[in-house]
Amino acid sequence: MALDERKKLILKAVVDDYISTAEPVGSKALALRSDFNISSATIRNEMAELENDGYLIHPHTSAGRIPTDKGYRVYVDNLMQIPEPDEQYTLKVKEFFAEGLDEITDVLENASKALSESTGYTSLTLTPRLRKNQLKQIKMLMIEPGKVLMVVVLEEGVVKDRLVRVSDLIDESQLLRIADAVERGLSGIPIEEITFIAVAAAGKKVEIPESLLKQILYEAYVSIKQADSLGVYMDGANKMLGYPEFYEVDKAKSFMDTLSERGMVAGYLDEVNSDLESDDNAEVTRKPYMIRIGQEISITGLKDCSFVTTLYSTGGKIAGSIGVIGPRRMDYAKVVSSIGFVRSHINEELRKLCSDGCDKYIGESLK
Amino acid sequence: MALDERKKLILKAVVDDYISTAEPVGSKALALRSDFNISSATIRNEMAELENDGYLIHPHTSAGRIPTDKGYRVYVDNLMQIPEPDEQYTLKVKEFFAEGLDEITDVLENASKALSESTGYTSLTLTPRLRKNQLKQIKMLMIEPGKVLMVVVLEEGVVKDRLVRVSDLIDESQLLRIADAVERGLSGIPIEEITFIAVAAAGKKVEIPESLLKQILYEAYVSIKQADSLGVYMDGANKMLGYPEFYEVDKAKSFMDTLSERGMVAGYLDEVNSDLESDDNAEVTRKPYMIRIGQEISITGLKDCSFVTTLYSTGGKIAGSIGVIGPRRMDYAKVVSSIGFVRSHINEELRKLCSDGCDKYIGESLK
DNA sequence: TTTTAGCACTCGGGCGATTTGAGTGCTAAA
DNA sequence: TTTAGCACTCAAATCGCCCGAGTGCTAAAA
């Protein structure tokens, strides 16, 4: 089962070739490569063994070989060389981070564009999961009678707001008292732990009519919970139509149909990466990205694709997922390099944006 | 040039047929239709004339006819019968408006989904252009030192906000004074007329250090201007891959590539509809939608498509565009019917949301 | 024992010839 | 003015053919 050096070399060559041409790779073509000093016949023998062991297949007798999922797996885990970020795409990426970005959502939207531009595949970025973040403030701003802007402030300076309608009998000073009470009662608690009961308890003492109070507290509760909702940015889906694997409309359509269920794809990404997050052993540190190939993906309709995903993080509690979706035959090495580069930019931008909890990290090298 | 009744009948039949089958329509097929009492030969003669006059073409000698842009034009302007909303899609649409929607953006996002679901084509909805709306309030909420939430409130209860970073030397009371001054100086002015000079003048009197003041006023200005930025929701682009006109990947790709430039498409829609808006003669009232067919569209890459667009409005100053993009061979009648239905739902929802300027309309029938 | 040259074999894809049939335009009769 | 009839056209489907890339196997060479 263990591959000897030559087999590895051949497997790597096959994958590299197939990635760049999308054509099955034959023994002769490999033999002609300047860095191979063995004859095509030998390569044929080796390939036959690689096929036996499940790393390659050939679509029909008279065709070359293409990698299987297992073949790709060995390739991404052991064989590929991840290039240093090259100028061609670092420039592109930097463009997207050039202007001052004031909000996390802007950072992620741009990151998504940068990722898809620099890789040529489809990118996905998710806003951070904030459930573990503590509530710091809650403000209720009266816009006009009956209309209130609920502003929820979490640790590390994350702000979310939401316009709600309430009874127009409530006046500004009452609102202020409610907001104060809720804030006093709940600040410091991670939002995932905040329940409606807790909110109600916090606001209980405020002396305004029960029904009005309850309405506001409920809206406050919803606003707090909603601060954790997952935002999704996707870019470059159209780019996939340029790859031969999607030349048949049926394939293209089923891919596009699946992507249009953004929520589902985002959910999958979030789930895959929560493994990455919890798993903080050395292995992960060395290779802080995750690759899912073909059948490994549990979403029907993306079985002919691969994911490369990673986490960005401020170093504090803010962390979220980004990923690239490409054909199974994607240029993994380049994507890994590119996603790492984009990730470090996101981290840097977010550190600039987070003022309190993160300040202590600013001095550190961004790696 | 004027078409006699029989020619109209034939033209309508050709378009109807072609819309539903995507195949060129031959004389024989038409003659067999139960509602035609003329022979195929006669139809052939008529068709030849319709072709001469530019309403039809045939792709090659031995094929049936398909409509030209001009043919479609006559069809949509005079021939098609717009059906009453039928149950099949009214139900779908209603679903999307079922839950309480608190913000304009939610309404439009759902509207977009409803439109694409009910028509089977790609939909586009734009947030209202608010440039003509007056500024009512501006609030600056200190989140933490150096971080301020700028809240801009326009007429009819529209709220936009934006997180900005400022010097952390500014304290809450100073902020309050600045916001007050700006609000006093500018409220009642349409935001398109507000310049940085005007903002600076309004805030001039506040006694805090020049450079700090300028920074805040600049951010206030940007926030006000940004309240007019165009939000775009698009849905169902993937649906287009199901239509024969996109069976060739090249076509599909160029379409998708064009759509991915959302800004451009949205800009076009906005522009097209600003005509509709200003043009308030009887013609428009009777037919409050606009159709652009094939070559009439000035966006390269959508020349094989058609647009059906209309405006939603609260009756007050809030108005925006929605539209459907489909293949040139789209089911115009159904789309017009559907877009009208969705529009009335948007109007209704927005009226619910706007509390001041719109209240007076609530009693009116929604048509 | 491993590598290589040689060779027969397989099979997808491309090319051209042929056929098919839907649809036309025209003419002459109703 | 309408219609039946007919010759004609041409895209698309079908068939047969060949080509060549690539294989697996065998036997010789290293």
PDB file of C-alpha atoms (C1' of nucleotides) in Angstrom, chain D:
ATOM      1  C1'  DT D   1     -58.705  34.657 -52.907  1.00  0.00           C
ATOM      2  C1'  DT D   2     -57.871  30.203 -51.396  1.00  0.00           C
ATOM      3  C1'  DT D   3     -56.120  25.706 -51.840  1.00  0.00           C
ATOM      4  C1'  DA D   4     -54.004  21.387 -53.562  1.00  0.00           C
ATOM      5  C1'  DG D   5     -49.989  19.627 -55.418  1.00  0.00           C
ATOM      6  C1'  DC D   6     -45.261  19.244 -56.230  1.00  0.00           C
ATOM      7  C1'  DA D   7     -40.459  20.121 -56.700  1.00  0.00           C
ATOM      8  C1'  DC D   8     -36.869  21.806 -53.994  1.00  0.00           C
ATOM      9  C1'  DT D   9     -33.883  22.905 -49.957  1.00  0.00           C
ATOM     10  C1'  DC D  10     -31.305  22.058 -46.113  1.00  0.00           C
ATOM     11  C1'  DA D  11     -30.431  20.834 -41.063  1.00  0.00           C
ATOM     12  C1'  DA D  12     -29.963  17.001 -38.471  1.00  0.00           C
ATOM     13  C1'  DA D  13     -29.613  12.305 -37.723  1.00  0.00           C
ATOM     14  C1'  DT D  14     -27.469   7.926 -39.095  1.00  0.00           C
ATOM     15  C1'  DC D  15     -23.993   5.028 -40.791  1.00  0.00           C
ATOM     16  C1'  DG D  16     -19.510   3.455 -41.900  1.00  0.00           C
ATOM     17  C1'  DC D  17     -14.946   4.249 -41.981  1.00  0.00           C
ATOM     18  C1'  DC D  18     -10.498   5.319 -40.543  1.00  0.00           C
ATOM     19  C1'  DC D  19      -7.137   7.167 -37.493  1.00  0.00           C
ATOM     20  C1'  DG D  20      -4.318   7.272 -33.671  1.00  0.00           C
ATOM     21  C1'  DA D  21      -3.519   7.507 -28.862  1.00  0.00           C
ATOM     22  C1'  DG D  22      -2.927   4.446 -25.472  1.00  0.00           C
ATOM     23  C1'  DT D  23      -2.960   0.014 -23.504  1.00  0.00           C
ATOM     24  C1'  DG D  24      -1.374  -4.865 -22.015  1.00  0.00           C
ATOM     25  C1'  DC D  25       1.485  -8.496 -22.942  1.00  0.00           C
ATOM     26  C1'  DT D  26       5.582 -10.915 -24.358  1.00  0.00           C
ATOM     27  C1'  DA D  27      10.155 -11.562 -25.093  1.00  0.00           C
ATOM     28  C1'  DA D  28      14.645  -9.710 -25.241  1.00  0.00           C
ATOM     29  C1'  DA D  29      18.143  -6.786 -23.016  1.00  0.00           C
ATOM     30  C1'  DA D  30      20.451  -4.951 -19.055  1.00  0.00           C
TER      31       DA D  30
END
